[in-house]
Tab-separated table of C-alpha atoms and ligand atoms in Angstrom:
chain	number	residue	atom	x	y	z
C	1	UNK	CA	-7.071	24.477	13.891
C	2	UNK	CA	-9.577	20.846	14.318
C	3	UNK	CA	-7.150	16.986	13.247
C	4	UNK	CA	-9.137	14.899	10.228
C	5	UNK	CA	-11.256	12.473	11.889
C	6	UNK	CA	-9.644	8.372	9.824
C	7	UNK	CA	-6.737	7.355	9.600
C	8	UNK	CA	-3.580	8.170	7.261
C	9	UNK	CA	-2.314	5.251	5.664
C	10	UNK	CA	1.480	5.149	4.368
C	11	UNK	CA	1.590	2.234	2.294
C	12	UNK	CA	4.670	0.949	1.619
C	13	UNK	CA	6.867	3.795	1.032
C	14	UNK	CA	9.305	1.560	1.296
C	15	UNK	CA	13.998	1.490	-0.261
C	16	UNK	CA	13.125	-0.896	-2.646
C	17	UNK	CA	10.312	1.091	-4.193
C	18	UNK	CA	12.002	4.419	-3.941
C	19	UNK	CA	14.606	4.881	-7.067
C	20	UNK	CA	17.190	3.042	-6.936
C	21	UNK	CA	15.588	0.485	-5.448
C	22	UNK	CA	15.176	-3.223	-6.304
C	23	UNK	CA	11.637	-2.584	-7.817
C	24	UNK	CA	11.325	1.160	-8.028
C	25	UNK	CA	8.250	3.278	-8.354
C	26	UNK	CA	9.148	5.904	-10.710
C	27	UNK	CA	9.656	8.996	-8.666
C	28	UNK	CA	8.449	7.209	-5.523
C	29	UNK	CA	10.557	9.148	-3.500
C	30	UNK	CA	8.413	11.859	-4.839
C	31	UNK	CA	5.899	11.632	-2.248
C	32	UNK	CA	7.763	12.153	0.758
C	33	UNK	CA	7.153	15.901	1.258
C	34	UNK	CA	4.364	15.714	0.653
C	35	UNK	CA	2.976	12.859	2.852
C	36	UNK	CA	4.899	14.092	5.759
C	37	UNK	CA	2.838	17.301	5.505
C	38	UNK	CA	0.098	15.093	5.721
C	39	UNK	CA	-0.289	13.788	8.626
C	40	UNK	CA	0.351	17.011	10.708
C	41	UNK	CA	-3.299	16.573	9.493
C	42	UNK	CA	-4.925	13.381	10.741
C	43	UNK	CA	-6.102	11.735	14.057
C	44	UNK	CA	-4.678	8.778	13.390
C	45	UNK	CA	-1.978	7.731	11.509
C	46	UNK	CA	-0.784	3.921	10.377
C	47	UNK	CA	2.212	2.442	8.013
C	48	UNK	CA	2.393	-0.402	6.183
C	49	UNK	CA	5.481	-2.165	5.495
C	50	UNK	CA	5.612	-4.429	2.471
C	51	UNK	CA	7.372	-7.362	4.525
C	52	UNK	CA	8.466	-10.883	2.391
C	53	UNK	CA	10.685	-13.771	3.684
C	54	UNK	CA	13.332	-14.988	1.425
C	55	UNK	CA	12.160	-17.311	-1.264
C	56	UNK	CA	8.749	-15.339	-1.545
C	57	UNK	CA	6.956	-17.330	-4.002
C	58	UNK	CA	5.935	-14.085	-5.656
C	59	UNK	CA	9.645	-13.024	-6.422
C	60	UNK	CA	10.887	-14.187	-10.157
C	61	UNK	CA	13.864	-15.958	-8.573
C	62	UNK	CA	11.847	-18.492	-6.722
C	63	UNK	CA	10.149	-20.521	-10.142
C	64	UNK	CA	13.158	-20.855	-12.786
C	65	UNK	CA	12.406	-20.393	-15.895
C	66	UNK	CA	9.864	-17.334	-16.189
C	67	UNK	CA	10.010	-14.158	-16.649
C	68	UNK	CA	9.897	-10.721	-14.248
C	69	UNK	CA	6.732	-9.160	-14.644
C	70	UNK	CA	4.749	-13.044	-15.981
C	71	UNK	CA	1.845	-14.175	-14.408
C	72	UNK	CA	1.656	-17.690	-12.688
C	73	UNK	CA	-0.301	-19.795	-11.321
C	74	UNK	CA	-0.430	-19.661	-7.449
C	75	UNK	CA	-2.943	-22.064	-5.025
C	76	UNK	CA	-4.707	-18.960	-5.215
C	77	UNK	CA	-4.869	-17.823	-8.398
C	78	UNK	CA	-2.982	-15.858	-10.548
C	79	UNK	CA	0.357	-14.202	-9.406
C	80	UNK	CA	2.825	-11.320	-11.057
C	81	UNK	CA	6.507	-12.629	-10.675
C	82	UNK	CA	8.353	-9.099	-8.715
C	83	UNK	CA	12.001	-9.176	-8.438
C	84	UNK	CA	13.161	-9.985	-4.655
C	85	UNK	CA	11.984	-6.817	-2.759
C	86	UNK	CA	10.774	-6.211	0.781
C	87	UNK	CA	13.294	-8.471	2.339
C	88	UNK	CA	12.667	-8.896	5.978
C	89	UNK	CA	15.653	-7.441	7.263
C	90	UNK	CA	17.391	-5.271	4.304
C	91	UNK	CA	18.205	-1.844	3.950
C	92	UNK	CA	15.320	-2.632	1.083
C	93	UNK	CA	12.548	-3.057	3.287
C	94	UNK	CA	13.547	-0.328	5.207
C	95	UNK	CA	10.751	3.138	5.461
C	96	UNK	CA	13.219	5.158	3.726
C	97	UNK	CA	14.757	8.147	5.800
C	98	UNK	CA	13.085	10.790	4.712
C	99	UNK	CA	9.797	9.473	5.952
C	100	UNK	CA	9.208	11.623	9.024
C	101	UNK	CA	5.346	10.086	9.560
C	102	UNK	CA	4.161	12.257	13.104
C	103	UNK	CA	2.216	10.213	15.570
C	104	UNK	CA	2.131	7.223	13.568
C	105	UNK	CA	0.252	4.391	15.715
C	106	UNK	CA	0.809	1.359	13.686
C	107	UNK	CA	3.003	0.166	11.387
C	108	UNK	CA	1.346	-3.011	9.732
C	109	UNK	CA	3.911	-5.817	8.045
C	110	UNK	CA	1.947	-7.678	5.323
C	111	UNK	CA	2.848	-10.552	2.498
C	112	UNK	CA	5.481	-12.113	5.505
C	113	UNK	CA	3.705	-15.842	4.488
C	114	UNK	CA	6.308	-17.673	1.753
C	115	UNK	CA	3.096	-18.826	-0.289
C	116	UNK	CA	1.077	-15.618	-0.339
C	117	UNK	CA	1.468	-12.128	-1.857
C	118	UNK	CA	-0.673	-9.311	-0.167
C	119	UNK	CA	-1.154	-5.864	-2.094
C	120	UNK	CA	-3.787	-5.213	-0.028
C	121	UNK	CA	-3.608	-3.309	3.887
C	122	UNK	CA	-6.753	-5.676	4.304
C	123	UNK	CA	-6.342	-9.367	2.914
C	124	UNK	CA	-3.774	-10.868	1.436
C	125	UNK	CA	-3.856	-12.034	-2.568
C	126	UNK	CA	-6.227	-14.802	-1.539
C	127	UNK	CA	-9.145	-12.157	-0.266
C	128	UNK	CA	-9.737	-14.380	2.816
C	129	UNK	CA	-7.209	-14.173	4.804
C	130	UNK	CA	-6.996	-11.001	6.606
C	131	UNK	CA	-4.407	-8.766	8.217
C	132	UNK	CA	-6.257	-7.964	11.232
C	133	UNK	CA	-6.434	-3.929	10.143
C	134	UNK	CA	-10.533	-4.147	9.869
C	135	UNK	CA	-10.647	-5.340	13.248
C	136	UNK	CA	-8.096	-2.544	14.285
C	137	UNK	CA	-10.237	0.261	12.631
C	138	UNK	CA	-13.234	-1.497	14.392
C	139	UNK	CA	-11.795	-1.553	17.416
C	140	UNK	CA	-11.208	1.654	17.661
C	141	UNK	CA	-14.538	3.041	16.284
C	142	UNK	CA	-12.491	4.895	13.191
C	143	UNK	CA	-14.583	4.687	10.051
C	144	UNK	CA	-12.716	6.566	7.718
C	145	UNK	CA	-9.489	5.791	5.643
C	146	UNK	CA	-6.962	8.221	3.707
C	147	UNK	CA	-4.315	6.539	1.385
C	148	UNK	CA	-1.196	7.927	0.227
C	149	UNK	CA	1.838	5.795	-1.039
C	150	UNK	CA	3.473	2.791	-3.182
C	151	UNK	CA	2.304	1.769	-5.671
C	152	UNK	CA	-1.334	2.944	-6.988
C	153	UNK	CA	-1.959	0.305	-9.487
C	154	UNK	CA	-1.159	-2.518	-6.582
C	155	UNK	CA	-1.234	-2.193	-3.287
C	156	UNK	CA	-3.278	1.687	-3.549
C	157	UNK	CA	-5.444	-0.016	-5.601
C	158	UNK	CA	-6.604	-2.712	-3.477
C	159	UNK	CA	-5.967	-1.547	-0.344
C	160	UNK	CA	-8.386	1.238	-1.583
C	161	UNK	CA	-11.203	-1.105	-3.155
C	162	UNK	CA	-10.863	-3.258	0.016
C	163	UNK	CA	-11.972	-0.392	1.971
C	164	UNK	CA	-14.759	0.506	0.533
C	165	UNK	CA	-15.492	-3.041	0.084
C	166	UNK	CA	-15.713	-3.659	4.501
C	167	UNK	CA	-17.923	-0.761	4.033
C	168	UNK	CA	-15.133	2.258	5.238
C	169	UNK	CA	-15.012	5.481	3.444
C	170	UNK	CA	-12.163	5.286	1.601
C	171	UNK	CA	-10.374	8.313	-0.063
C	172	UNK	CA	-7.087	8.296	-2.087
C	173	UNK	CA	-4.512	11.201	-2.039
C	174	UNK	CA	-3.985	11.153	-5.735
C	175	UNK	CA	-0.828	13.203	-5.682
C	176	UNK	CA	0.817	11.207	-2.477
C	177	UNK	CA	0.939	8.271	-5.069
C	178	UNK	CA	3.301	7.112	-7.344
C	179	UNK	CA	2.453	3.921	-9.946
C	180	UNK	CA	4.279	2.291	-11.868
C	181	UNK	CA	2.152	1.747	-14.894
C	182	UNK	CA	3.126	-1.517	-16.668
C	183	UNK	CA	0.409	-1.312	-19.771
C	184	UNK	CA	-1.652	1.224	-18.645
C	185	UNK	CA	-2.300	0.112	-15.692
C	186	UNK	CA	-2.272	3.214	-13.646
C	187	UNK	CA	-5.169	4.919	-15.763
C	188	UNK	CA	-7.028	1.286	-15.350
C	189	UNK	CA	-6.649	1.280	-11.247
C	190	UNK	CA	-8.113	5.439	-11.079
C	191	UNK	CA	-11.288	3.241	-13.007
C	192	UNK	CA	-11.512	0.679	-10.741
C	193	UNK	CA	-11.059	2.645	-7.946
C	194	UNK	CA	-13.449	5.695	-8.887
C	195	UNK	CA	-16.368	2.560	-9.862
C	196	UNK	CA	-15.597	1.252	-6.466
C	197	UNK	CA	-16.519	3.449	-4.984
C	198	UNK	CA	-13.452	5.682	-3.765
C	199	UNK	CA	-13.434	8.745	-3.020
C	200	UNK	CA	-10.363	10.659	-5.527
C	201	UNK	CA	-8.501	14.445	-3.220
C	202	UNK	CA	-5.694	16.246	-4.418
C	203	UNK	CA	-3.559	17.114	-0.317
C	204	UNK	CA	-3.987	20.957	-1.579
C	205	UNK	CA	-7.894	20.284	-0.789
C	206	UNK	CA	-6.680	18.630	2.643
C	207	UNK	CA	-4.248	20.887	3.438
C	208	UNK	CA	-6.376	24.253	2.911
C	209	UNK	CA	-9.498	22.487	4.473
C	210	UNK	CA	-7.200	21.764	8.112
C	211	UNK	CA	-5.737	25.378	7.783
C	212	UNK	CA	-8.711	27.611	7.192
Y	1	VGL	C1	3.574	-4.059	-3.949
Y	1	VGL	C2	4.416	-5.068	-6.122
Y	1	VGL	C3	4.442	-6.094	-5.235
Y	1	VGL	C4	3.176	-2.570	-4.081
Y	1	VGL	C5	4.638	-4.846	-3.695
Y	1	VGL	O1	3.791	-2.369	-2.878
Y	1	VGL	O2	2.433	-2.349	-4.672
Y	1	VGL	N1	3.718	-4.042	-5.680
Y	1	VGL	N2	4.845	-5.909	-3.723
Y	2	ZN	ZN1	6.390	-7.430	-2.787
């Protein structure tokens, strides 16, 4: 069995995005067995971790009088307001205990600056400040990135589109992701990804290819 070249990237499979967490994605933990199985097939694997300081400006609690899921205007443009989540050093920010990603080579933390959110694994929400992931991939000569994790319509979406824009081959494994789906945001995300040149596959296709 030959390993699939490329980086399997597991986006934000943390307690706060799983059932019972502060910003739970419906069936968020359903991705875990799929990701665990997939990880064995890949040459390289990485995790991202949403990692906010207390008082982060994406938290509704930092904007008295504003409502949850409302957009406010920050220095870099509109920002949706979330419940406090993935606060550095809290149990909610930890990876789900069921996540067993084999031979993980990199844990990339994002959203650690109080003033800027970061949905994408490549750029913060000002769309300019790099996280370093593009440089990491280029230096290691990895040109294909596979995405899994949470949430399809936020962090997976932004990451997959940025990967493509930066010139990487960008592939989303659809049954290894789950979305929040606010007002049609999940269907809109798949449409944007298709238009942006992101490929969509199912885990079974990869498992069959690797096994056969
Ligand atoms: C995410 C909203 C806020 C995500 C992170 O991982 O999709 N969404 N922070
Ligand atoms: Zn966040």
